[in-house]
Short mmCIF file of C-alpha atoms in Angstrom, two decimals:
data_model
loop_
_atom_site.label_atom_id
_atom_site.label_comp_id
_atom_site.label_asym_id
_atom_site.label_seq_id
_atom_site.Cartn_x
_atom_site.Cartn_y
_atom_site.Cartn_z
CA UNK R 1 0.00 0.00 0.00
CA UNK R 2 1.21 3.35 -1.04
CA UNK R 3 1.32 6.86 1.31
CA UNK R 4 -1.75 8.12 -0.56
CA UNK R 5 -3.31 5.21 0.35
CA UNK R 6 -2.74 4.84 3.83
CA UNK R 7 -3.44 8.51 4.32
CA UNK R 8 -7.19 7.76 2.89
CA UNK R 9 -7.25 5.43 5.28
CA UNK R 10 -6.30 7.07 8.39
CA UNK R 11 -8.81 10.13 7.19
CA UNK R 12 -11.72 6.87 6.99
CA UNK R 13 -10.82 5.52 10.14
CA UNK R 14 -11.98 9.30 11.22
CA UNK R 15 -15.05 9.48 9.65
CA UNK R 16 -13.51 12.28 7.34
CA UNK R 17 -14.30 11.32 3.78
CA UNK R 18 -14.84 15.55 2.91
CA UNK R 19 -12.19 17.99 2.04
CA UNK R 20 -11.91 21.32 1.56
CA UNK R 21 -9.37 22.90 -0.81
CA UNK R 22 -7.60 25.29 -3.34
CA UNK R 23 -5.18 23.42 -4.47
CA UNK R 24 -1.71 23.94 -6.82
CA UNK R 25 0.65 22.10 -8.15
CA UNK R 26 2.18 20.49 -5.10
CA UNK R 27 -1.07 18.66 -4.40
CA UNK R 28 -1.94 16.99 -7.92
CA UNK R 29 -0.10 13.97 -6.78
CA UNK R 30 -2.24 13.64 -3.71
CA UNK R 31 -5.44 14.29 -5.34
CA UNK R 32 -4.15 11.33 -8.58
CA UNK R 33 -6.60 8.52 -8.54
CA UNK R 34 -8.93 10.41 -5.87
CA UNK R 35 -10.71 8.06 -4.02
CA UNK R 36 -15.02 7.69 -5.07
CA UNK R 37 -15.74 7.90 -1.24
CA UNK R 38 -14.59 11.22 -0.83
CA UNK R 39 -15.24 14.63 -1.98
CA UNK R 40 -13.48 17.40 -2.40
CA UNK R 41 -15.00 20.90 -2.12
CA UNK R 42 -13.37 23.34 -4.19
CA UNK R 43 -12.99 26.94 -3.23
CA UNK R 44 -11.96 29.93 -5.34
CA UNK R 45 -10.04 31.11 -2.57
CA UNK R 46 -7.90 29.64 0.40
CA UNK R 47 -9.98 31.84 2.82
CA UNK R 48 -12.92 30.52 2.03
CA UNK R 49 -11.44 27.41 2.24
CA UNK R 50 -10.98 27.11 5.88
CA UNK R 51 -14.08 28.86 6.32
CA UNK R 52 -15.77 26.11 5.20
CA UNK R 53 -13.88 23.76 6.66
CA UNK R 54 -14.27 25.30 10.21
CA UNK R 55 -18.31 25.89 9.59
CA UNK R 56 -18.44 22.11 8.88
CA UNK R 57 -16.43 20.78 12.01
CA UNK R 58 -19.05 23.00 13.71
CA UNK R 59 -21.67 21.41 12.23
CA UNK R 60 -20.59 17.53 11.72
CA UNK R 61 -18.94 17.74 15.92
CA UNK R 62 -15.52 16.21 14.39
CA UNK R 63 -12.68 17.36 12.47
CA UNK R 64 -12.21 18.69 9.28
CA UNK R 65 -9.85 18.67 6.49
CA UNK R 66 -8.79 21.51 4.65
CA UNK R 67 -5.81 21.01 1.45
CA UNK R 68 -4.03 24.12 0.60
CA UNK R 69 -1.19 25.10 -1.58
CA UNK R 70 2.40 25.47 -0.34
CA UNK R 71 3.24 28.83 1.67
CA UNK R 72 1.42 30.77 -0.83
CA UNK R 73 -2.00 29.28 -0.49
CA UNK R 74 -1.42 28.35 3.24
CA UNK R 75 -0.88 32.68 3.51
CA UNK R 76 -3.83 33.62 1.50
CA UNK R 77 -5.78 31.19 4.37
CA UNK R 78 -3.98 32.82 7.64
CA UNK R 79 -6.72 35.67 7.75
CA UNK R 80 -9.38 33.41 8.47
CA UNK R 81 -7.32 31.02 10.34
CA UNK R 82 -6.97 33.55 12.93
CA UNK R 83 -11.04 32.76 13.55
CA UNK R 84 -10.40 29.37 13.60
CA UNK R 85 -7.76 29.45 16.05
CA UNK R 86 -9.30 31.69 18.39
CA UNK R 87 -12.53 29.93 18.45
CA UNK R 88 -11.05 26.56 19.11
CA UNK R 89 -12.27 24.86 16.08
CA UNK R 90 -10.70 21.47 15.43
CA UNK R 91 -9.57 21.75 11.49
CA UNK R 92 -6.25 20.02 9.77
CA UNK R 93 -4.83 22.18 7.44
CA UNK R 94 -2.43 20.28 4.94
CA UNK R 95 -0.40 21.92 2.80
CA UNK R 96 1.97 20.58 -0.13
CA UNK R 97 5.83 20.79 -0.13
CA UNK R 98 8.09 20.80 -2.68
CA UNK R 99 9.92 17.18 -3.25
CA UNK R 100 12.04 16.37 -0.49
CA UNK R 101 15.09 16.74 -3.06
CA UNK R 102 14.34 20.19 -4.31
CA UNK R 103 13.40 21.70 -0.34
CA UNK R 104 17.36 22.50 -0.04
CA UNK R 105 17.86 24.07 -3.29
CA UNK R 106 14.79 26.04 -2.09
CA UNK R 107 13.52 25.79 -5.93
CA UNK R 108 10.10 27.10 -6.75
CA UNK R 109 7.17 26.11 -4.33
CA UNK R 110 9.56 25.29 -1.83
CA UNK R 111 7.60 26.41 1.78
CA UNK R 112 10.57 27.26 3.38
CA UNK R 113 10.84 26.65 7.18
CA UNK R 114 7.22 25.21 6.33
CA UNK R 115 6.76 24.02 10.22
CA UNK R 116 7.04 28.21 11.19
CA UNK R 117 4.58 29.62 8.79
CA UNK R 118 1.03 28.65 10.55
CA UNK R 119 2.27 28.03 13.81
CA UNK R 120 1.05 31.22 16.24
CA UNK R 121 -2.19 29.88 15.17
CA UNK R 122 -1.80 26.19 15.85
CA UNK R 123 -1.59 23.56 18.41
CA UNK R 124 1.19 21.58 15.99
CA UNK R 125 2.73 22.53 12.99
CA UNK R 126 4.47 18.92 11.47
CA UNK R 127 6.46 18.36 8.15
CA UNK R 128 6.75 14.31 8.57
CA UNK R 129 10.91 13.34 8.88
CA UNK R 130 10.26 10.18 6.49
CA UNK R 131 7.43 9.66 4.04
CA UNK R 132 6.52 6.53 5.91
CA UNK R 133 5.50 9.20 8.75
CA UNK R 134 2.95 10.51 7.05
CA UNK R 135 0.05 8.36 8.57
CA UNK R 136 1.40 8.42 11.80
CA UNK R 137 1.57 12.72 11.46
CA UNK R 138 -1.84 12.73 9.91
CA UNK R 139 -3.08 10.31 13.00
CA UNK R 140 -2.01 12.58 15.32
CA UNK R 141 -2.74 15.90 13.81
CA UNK R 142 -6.62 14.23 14.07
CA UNK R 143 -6.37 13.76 16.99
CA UNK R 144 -4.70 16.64 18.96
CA UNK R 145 -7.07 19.19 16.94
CA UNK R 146 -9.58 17.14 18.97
CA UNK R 147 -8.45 17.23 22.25
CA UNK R 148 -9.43 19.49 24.42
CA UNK R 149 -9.13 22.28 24.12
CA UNK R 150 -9.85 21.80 20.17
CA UNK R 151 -8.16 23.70 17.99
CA UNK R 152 -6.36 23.50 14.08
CA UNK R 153 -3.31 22.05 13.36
CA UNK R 154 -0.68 22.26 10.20
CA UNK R 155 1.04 19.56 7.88
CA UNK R 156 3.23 19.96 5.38
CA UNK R 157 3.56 17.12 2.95
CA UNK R 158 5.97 16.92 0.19
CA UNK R 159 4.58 16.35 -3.39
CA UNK R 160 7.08 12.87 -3.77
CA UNK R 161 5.75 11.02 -0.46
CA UNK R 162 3.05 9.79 -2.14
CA UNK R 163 3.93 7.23 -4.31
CA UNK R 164 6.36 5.75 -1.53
CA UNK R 165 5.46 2.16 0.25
CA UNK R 166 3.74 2.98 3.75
CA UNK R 167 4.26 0.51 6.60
CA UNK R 168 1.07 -2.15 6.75
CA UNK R 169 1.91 -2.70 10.24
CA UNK R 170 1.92 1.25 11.65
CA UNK R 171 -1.53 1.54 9.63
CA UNK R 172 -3.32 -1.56 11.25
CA UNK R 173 -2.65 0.43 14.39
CA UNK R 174 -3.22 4.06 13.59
CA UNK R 175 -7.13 3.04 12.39
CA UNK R 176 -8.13 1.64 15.50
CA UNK R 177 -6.22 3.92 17.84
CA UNK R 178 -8.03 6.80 19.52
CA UNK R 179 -7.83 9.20 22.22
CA UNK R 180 -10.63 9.48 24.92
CA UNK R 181 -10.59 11.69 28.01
CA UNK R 182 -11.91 15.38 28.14
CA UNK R 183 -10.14 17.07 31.53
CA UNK R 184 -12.35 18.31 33.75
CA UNK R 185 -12.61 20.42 36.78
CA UNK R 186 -11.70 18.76 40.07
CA UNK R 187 -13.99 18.56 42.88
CA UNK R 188 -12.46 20.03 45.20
CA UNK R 189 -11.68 22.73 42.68
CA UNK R 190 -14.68 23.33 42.02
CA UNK R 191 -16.35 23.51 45.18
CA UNK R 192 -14.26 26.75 45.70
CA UNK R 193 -16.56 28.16 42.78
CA UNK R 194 -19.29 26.86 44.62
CA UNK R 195 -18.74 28.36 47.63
CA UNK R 196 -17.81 31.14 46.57
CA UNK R 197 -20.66 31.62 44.25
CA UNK R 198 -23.28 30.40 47.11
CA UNK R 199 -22.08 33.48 49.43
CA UNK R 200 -22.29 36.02 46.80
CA UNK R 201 -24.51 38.86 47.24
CA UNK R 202 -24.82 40.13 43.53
CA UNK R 203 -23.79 37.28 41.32
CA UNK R 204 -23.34 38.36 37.52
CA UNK R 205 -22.52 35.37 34.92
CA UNK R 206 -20.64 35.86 31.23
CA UNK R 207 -20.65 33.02 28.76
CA UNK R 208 -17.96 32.12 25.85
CA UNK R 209 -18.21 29.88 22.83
CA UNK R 210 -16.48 27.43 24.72
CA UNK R 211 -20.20 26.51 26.52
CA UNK R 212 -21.76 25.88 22.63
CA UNK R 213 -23.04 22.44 23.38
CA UNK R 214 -26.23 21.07 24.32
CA UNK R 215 -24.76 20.38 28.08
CA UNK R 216 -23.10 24.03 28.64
CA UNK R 217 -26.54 25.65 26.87
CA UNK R 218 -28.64 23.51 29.11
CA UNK R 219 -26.12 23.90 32.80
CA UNK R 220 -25.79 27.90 31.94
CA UNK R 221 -29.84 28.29 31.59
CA UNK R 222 -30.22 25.69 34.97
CA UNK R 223 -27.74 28.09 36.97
CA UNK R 224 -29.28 31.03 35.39
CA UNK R 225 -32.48 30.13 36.95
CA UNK R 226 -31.20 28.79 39.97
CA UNK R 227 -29.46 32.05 40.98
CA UNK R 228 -31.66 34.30 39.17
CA UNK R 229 -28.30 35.32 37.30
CA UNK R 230 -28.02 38.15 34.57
CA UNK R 231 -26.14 36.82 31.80
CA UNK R 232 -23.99 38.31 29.29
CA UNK R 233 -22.43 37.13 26.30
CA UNK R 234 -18.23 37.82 26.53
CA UNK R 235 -16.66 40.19 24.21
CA UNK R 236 -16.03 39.56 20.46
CA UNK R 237 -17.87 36.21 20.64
CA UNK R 238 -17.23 33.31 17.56
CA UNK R 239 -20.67 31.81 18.49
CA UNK R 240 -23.90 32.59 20.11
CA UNK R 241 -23.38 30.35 23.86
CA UNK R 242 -26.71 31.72 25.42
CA UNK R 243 -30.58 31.65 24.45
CA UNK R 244 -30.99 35.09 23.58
CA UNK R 245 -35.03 34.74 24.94
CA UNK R 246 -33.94 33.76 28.32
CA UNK R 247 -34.99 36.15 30.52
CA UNK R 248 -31.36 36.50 32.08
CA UNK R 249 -30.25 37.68 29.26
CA UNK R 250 -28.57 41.16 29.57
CA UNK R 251 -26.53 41.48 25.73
CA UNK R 252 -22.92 41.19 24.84
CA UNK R 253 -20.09 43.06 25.88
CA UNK R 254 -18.02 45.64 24.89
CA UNK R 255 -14.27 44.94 23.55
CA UNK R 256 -13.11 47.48 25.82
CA UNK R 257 -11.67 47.48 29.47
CA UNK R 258 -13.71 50.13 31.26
CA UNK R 259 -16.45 49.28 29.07
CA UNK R 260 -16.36 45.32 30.26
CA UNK R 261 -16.04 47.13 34.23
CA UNK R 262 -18.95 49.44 33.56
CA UNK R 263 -20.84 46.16 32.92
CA UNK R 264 -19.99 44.92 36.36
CA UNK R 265 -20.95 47.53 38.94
CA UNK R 266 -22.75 46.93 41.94
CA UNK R 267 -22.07 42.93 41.29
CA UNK R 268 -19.46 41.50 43.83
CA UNK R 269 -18.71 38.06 42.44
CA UNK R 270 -18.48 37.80 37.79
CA UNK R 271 -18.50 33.63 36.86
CA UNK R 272 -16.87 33.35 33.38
CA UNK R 273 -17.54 29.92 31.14
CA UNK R 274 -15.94 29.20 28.02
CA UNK R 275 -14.55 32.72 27.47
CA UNK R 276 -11.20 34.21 27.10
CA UNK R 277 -10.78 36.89 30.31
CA UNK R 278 -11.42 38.66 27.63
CA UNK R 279 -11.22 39.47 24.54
CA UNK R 280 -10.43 43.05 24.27
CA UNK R 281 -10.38 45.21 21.46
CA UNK R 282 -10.94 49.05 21.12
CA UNK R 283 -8.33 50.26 23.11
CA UNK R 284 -9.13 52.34 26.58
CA UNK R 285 -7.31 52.66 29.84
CA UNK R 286 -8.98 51.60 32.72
CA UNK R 287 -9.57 48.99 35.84
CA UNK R 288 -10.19 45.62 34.66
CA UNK R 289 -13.14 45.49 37.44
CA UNK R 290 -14.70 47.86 39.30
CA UNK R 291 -13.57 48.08 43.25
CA UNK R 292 -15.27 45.02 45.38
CA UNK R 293 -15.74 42.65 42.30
CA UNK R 294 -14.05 39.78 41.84
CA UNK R 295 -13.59 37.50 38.91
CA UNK R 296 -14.00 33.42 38.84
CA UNK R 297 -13.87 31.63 35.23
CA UNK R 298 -13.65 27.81 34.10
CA UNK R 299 -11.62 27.57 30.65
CA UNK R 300 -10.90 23.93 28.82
CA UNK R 301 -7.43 26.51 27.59
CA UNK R 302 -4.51 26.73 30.10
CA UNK R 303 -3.03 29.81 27.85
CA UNK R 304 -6.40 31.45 28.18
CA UNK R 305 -6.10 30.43 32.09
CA UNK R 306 -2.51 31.88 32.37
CA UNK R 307 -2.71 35.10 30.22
CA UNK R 308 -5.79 36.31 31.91
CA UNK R 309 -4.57 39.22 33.74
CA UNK R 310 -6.60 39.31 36.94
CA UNK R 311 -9.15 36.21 38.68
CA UNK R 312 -9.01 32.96 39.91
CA UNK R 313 -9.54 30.58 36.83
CA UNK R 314 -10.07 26.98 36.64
CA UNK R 315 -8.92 24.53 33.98
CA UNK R 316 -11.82 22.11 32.77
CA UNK R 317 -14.64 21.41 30.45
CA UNK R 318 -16.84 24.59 31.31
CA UNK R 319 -19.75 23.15 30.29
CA UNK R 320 -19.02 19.72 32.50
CA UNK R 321 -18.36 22.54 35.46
CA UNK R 322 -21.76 24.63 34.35
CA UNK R 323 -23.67 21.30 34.62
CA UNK R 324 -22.16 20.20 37.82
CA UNK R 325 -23.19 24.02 39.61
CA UNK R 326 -26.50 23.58 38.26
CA UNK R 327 -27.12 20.55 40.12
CA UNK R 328 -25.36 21.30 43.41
CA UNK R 329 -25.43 25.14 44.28
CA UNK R 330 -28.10 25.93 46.45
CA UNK R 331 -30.92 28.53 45.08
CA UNK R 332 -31.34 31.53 46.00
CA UNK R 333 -34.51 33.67 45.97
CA UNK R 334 -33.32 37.31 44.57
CA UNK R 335 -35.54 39.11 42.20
CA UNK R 336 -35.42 37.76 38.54
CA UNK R 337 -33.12 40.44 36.40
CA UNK R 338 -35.25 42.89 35.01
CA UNK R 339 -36.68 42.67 31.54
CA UNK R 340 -34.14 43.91 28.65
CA UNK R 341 -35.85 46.12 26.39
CA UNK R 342 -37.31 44.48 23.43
CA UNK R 343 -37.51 46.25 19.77
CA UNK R 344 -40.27 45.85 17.43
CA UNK R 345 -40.09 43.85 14.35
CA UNK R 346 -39.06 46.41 11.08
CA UNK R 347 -41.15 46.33 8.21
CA UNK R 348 -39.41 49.00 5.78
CA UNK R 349 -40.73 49.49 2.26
CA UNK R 350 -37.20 50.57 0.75
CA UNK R 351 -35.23 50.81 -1.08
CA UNK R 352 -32.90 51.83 1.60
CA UNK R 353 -33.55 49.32 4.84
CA UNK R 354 -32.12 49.85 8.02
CA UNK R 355 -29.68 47.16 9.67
CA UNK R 356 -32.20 46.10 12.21
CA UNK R 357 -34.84 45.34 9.05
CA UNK R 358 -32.78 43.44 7.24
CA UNK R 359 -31.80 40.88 9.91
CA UNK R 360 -35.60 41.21 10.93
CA UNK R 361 -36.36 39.71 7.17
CA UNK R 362 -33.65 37.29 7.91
CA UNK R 363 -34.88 36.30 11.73
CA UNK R 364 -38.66 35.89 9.74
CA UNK R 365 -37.55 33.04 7.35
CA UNK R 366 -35.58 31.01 9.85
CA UNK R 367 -36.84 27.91 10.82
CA UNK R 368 -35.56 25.02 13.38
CA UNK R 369 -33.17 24.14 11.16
CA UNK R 370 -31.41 26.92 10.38
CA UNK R 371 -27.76 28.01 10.91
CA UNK R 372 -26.89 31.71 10.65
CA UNK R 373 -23.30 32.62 9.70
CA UNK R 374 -23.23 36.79 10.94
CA UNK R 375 -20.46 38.37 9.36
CA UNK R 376 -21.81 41.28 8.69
CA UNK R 377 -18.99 43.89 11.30
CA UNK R 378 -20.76 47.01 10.75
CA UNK R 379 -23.72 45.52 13.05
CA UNK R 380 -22.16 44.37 15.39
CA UNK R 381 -23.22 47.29 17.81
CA UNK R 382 -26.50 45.77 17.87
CA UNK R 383 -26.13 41.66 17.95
CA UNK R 384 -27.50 41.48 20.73
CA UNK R 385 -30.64 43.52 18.96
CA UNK R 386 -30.91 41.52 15.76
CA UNK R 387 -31.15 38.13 13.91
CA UNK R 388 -29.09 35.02 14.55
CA UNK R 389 -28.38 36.00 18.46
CA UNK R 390 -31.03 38.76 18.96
CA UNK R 391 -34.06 39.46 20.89
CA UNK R 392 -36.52 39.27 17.60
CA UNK R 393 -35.43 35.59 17.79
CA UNK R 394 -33.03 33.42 19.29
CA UNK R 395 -30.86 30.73 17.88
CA UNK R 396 -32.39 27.61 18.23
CA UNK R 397 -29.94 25.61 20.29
CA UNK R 398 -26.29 25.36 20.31
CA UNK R 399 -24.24 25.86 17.32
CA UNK R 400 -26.91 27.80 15.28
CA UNK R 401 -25.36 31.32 14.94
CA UNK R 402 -21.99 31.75 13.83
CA UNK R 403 -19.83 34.78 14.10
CA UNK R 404 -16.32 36.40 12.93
CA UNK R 405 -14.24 37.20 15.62
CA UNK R 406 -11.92 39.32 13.77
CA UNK R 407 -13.29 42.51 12.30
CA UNK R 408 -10.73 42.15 8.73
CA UNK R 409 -11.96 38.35 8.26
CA UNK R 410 -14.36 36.70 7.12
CA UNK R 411 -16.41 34.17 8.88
CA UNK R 412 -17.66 30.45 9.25
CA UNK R 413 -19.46 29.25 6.75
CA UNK R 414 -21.96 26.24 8.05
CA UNK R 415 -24.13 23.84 5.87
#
């Protein structure tokens, strides 16, 4: 059996029999004698490529696959790799190298240092030693963009490992292997939060994409109700981690740091879930909380965890930690947050509409089914106002609204 076989394989063994591309010249000899169980998805451009390839991991629950062309094609894709990164979308960007021959002559389509291009925005960046590695790299690459916390990772494959003999005996193992575990918060750990969020006179909670699953929608609402908790969403938000209907509900916050404080008066004790501490953006000097607050958070991220510049953060499945609260924290009988003001539904004759009509004709032909894809920066003032995460209607469950999370890139594309 050949590389390009075993590397079909390995991708089977995965369930991923879809892939995303642009490719060049580097990649015919991958793509010679494609297999009929697959598909590959053309693009017209590499950023769309990934985009793709991160709506679909979002939408299938597994990794993708995404084939791009040397350092040229793997640059045109960094701008929307950036949301894919940051996000913690598991996608395997593969990229082809020059033959293994021609790499120190540097001759054309040569991705020099290939292993440094993509790597600020990857958990592993892997040009196989040996052709015979190539299954093995591929193997892992699946795997580690799974693992908590998700995330993409980068090969670079050289156009003449292909056609080289793979190793029958490292395949039988690499399609049976896997990896199960997802880290979660200790108990005792945990029971700090608690306790912590038990004695708390003016609890406030904010929720990241990192809580996007049926268990973090379902613990957040629980401990929502139990504590009578206003909620808001954390700044520059990927995805839509809250029912936008629930009456706790307060709107998402600003990118800036007295903005995000401003947001926190009068409340002694912020919980964080699935969020960077956070995501700033417009730049403006200031406290990071107002005096008397304090800051908890639960992140699946250590870096998030350690470059968070003030609170006490604990590393664990935050919607495992959300569910576990839910269950276990006492309630407390405080006055439900008050109502957030609701707009009307826009009805504008045009030509010119409005923002908030537009997303209102959107929001009207939704159905259950439906995943929005917002990438539409010049609104976001109002998100919280408007369409796939608004208060006209709310997404539908977790995973149904889709943001950029960079204002110069694009966004996910879902299907």
């Amino acid at each position: 059996m050949k590389v390009r076989d075993a590397f079909f394989e390995v991708l089977r063994s995965h369930g991923i029999t879809t892939v995303f591309g642009n490719p060049g010249s580097n990649e015919l000899p991958l793509l010679r004698d494609f297999p009929d169980d697959f598909r590959y998805v053309l693009a017209l451009h590499e950023g769309a490529a990934i985009a793709m390839a991160d709506g679909y991991a979002l939408a299938t629950g597994r990794p993708s696959l995404v084939n791009l062309h040397a350092a040229a094609g793997t640059g045109n894709a960094m701008g929307n790799l950036t949301n894919t990164q940051s996000g913690h979308v598991p996608v395997v960007v593969t990229s082809g190298q020059q033959a293994r021959r021609y790499t120190a002559l540097n001759a054309l389509l040569t991705n020099v240092d290939a292993t440094a291009l993509a790597d600020p925005l990857v958990k592993w960046s892997c040009e196989p030693l040996r052709p015979e590695d190539v299954p093995q790299a591929l193997s892992q690459g699946i795997l580690l963009a799974g693992s908590a916390p998700a995330g993409p990772v980068y090969l670079s494959l050289p156009l003449d490992d292909w056609d080289h003999q793979a190793d029958p005996g490292v395949l039988k193992h690499l399609k049976v292997r896997t990896v199960q575990g997802d880290p979660v918060v200790s108990e005792p750990a945990l029971d700090l939060l608690r306790r912590r969020l038990t004695g708390a006179a003016n609890p406030v909670m904010v929720v990241g994409p990192g809580i996007d699953d049926a268990t973090g929608w379902d613990g957040a609402c629980r401990l929502a109700d139990r504590l009578a908790l206003p909620v808001f969403v954390a700044p520059s938000p990927s995805r839509c981690p809250f029912p936008t209907r629930h009456p706790g509900y307060r709107g998402v916050l600003p990118s800036d740091i007295p903005g995000v404080a401003r947001h926190f008066d009068g409340h002694d004790l912020v919980v964080a879930f699935g969020a960077a501490i956070f995501r700033y953006h417009a730049f403006e000097e200031g406290d990071y909380l107002p005096p008397g607050t304090e800051l908890w958070a639960v992140t699946s991220d250590p870096d998030e965890a350690t470059r968070a510049p003030f609170g006490q953060i604990l590393v664990g499945n935050s919607s495992d930690a959300l569910a576990r609260l839910a269950e276990t924290v006492p309630a407390r009988h405080r006055p439900p947050p008050p109502q957030l003001e609701r707009t009307s539904r826009l009805n504008e004759a045009g030509p010119a509409f409005s923002a908030e009509a537009i997303v209102d004709a959107l929001d009207a032909a939704k159905d259950e089914s439906t995943v929005l894809a917002h990438e539409w920066t010049s609104v976001d003032t109002t998100w919280d106002r408007c369409g796939c995460a608004g208060s006209r209607r709310p997404p539908d469950g977790p995973r149904s609204a889709l943001t950029i999370t960079r204002a110069a890139q694009g966004g996910c594309v879902a299907g």
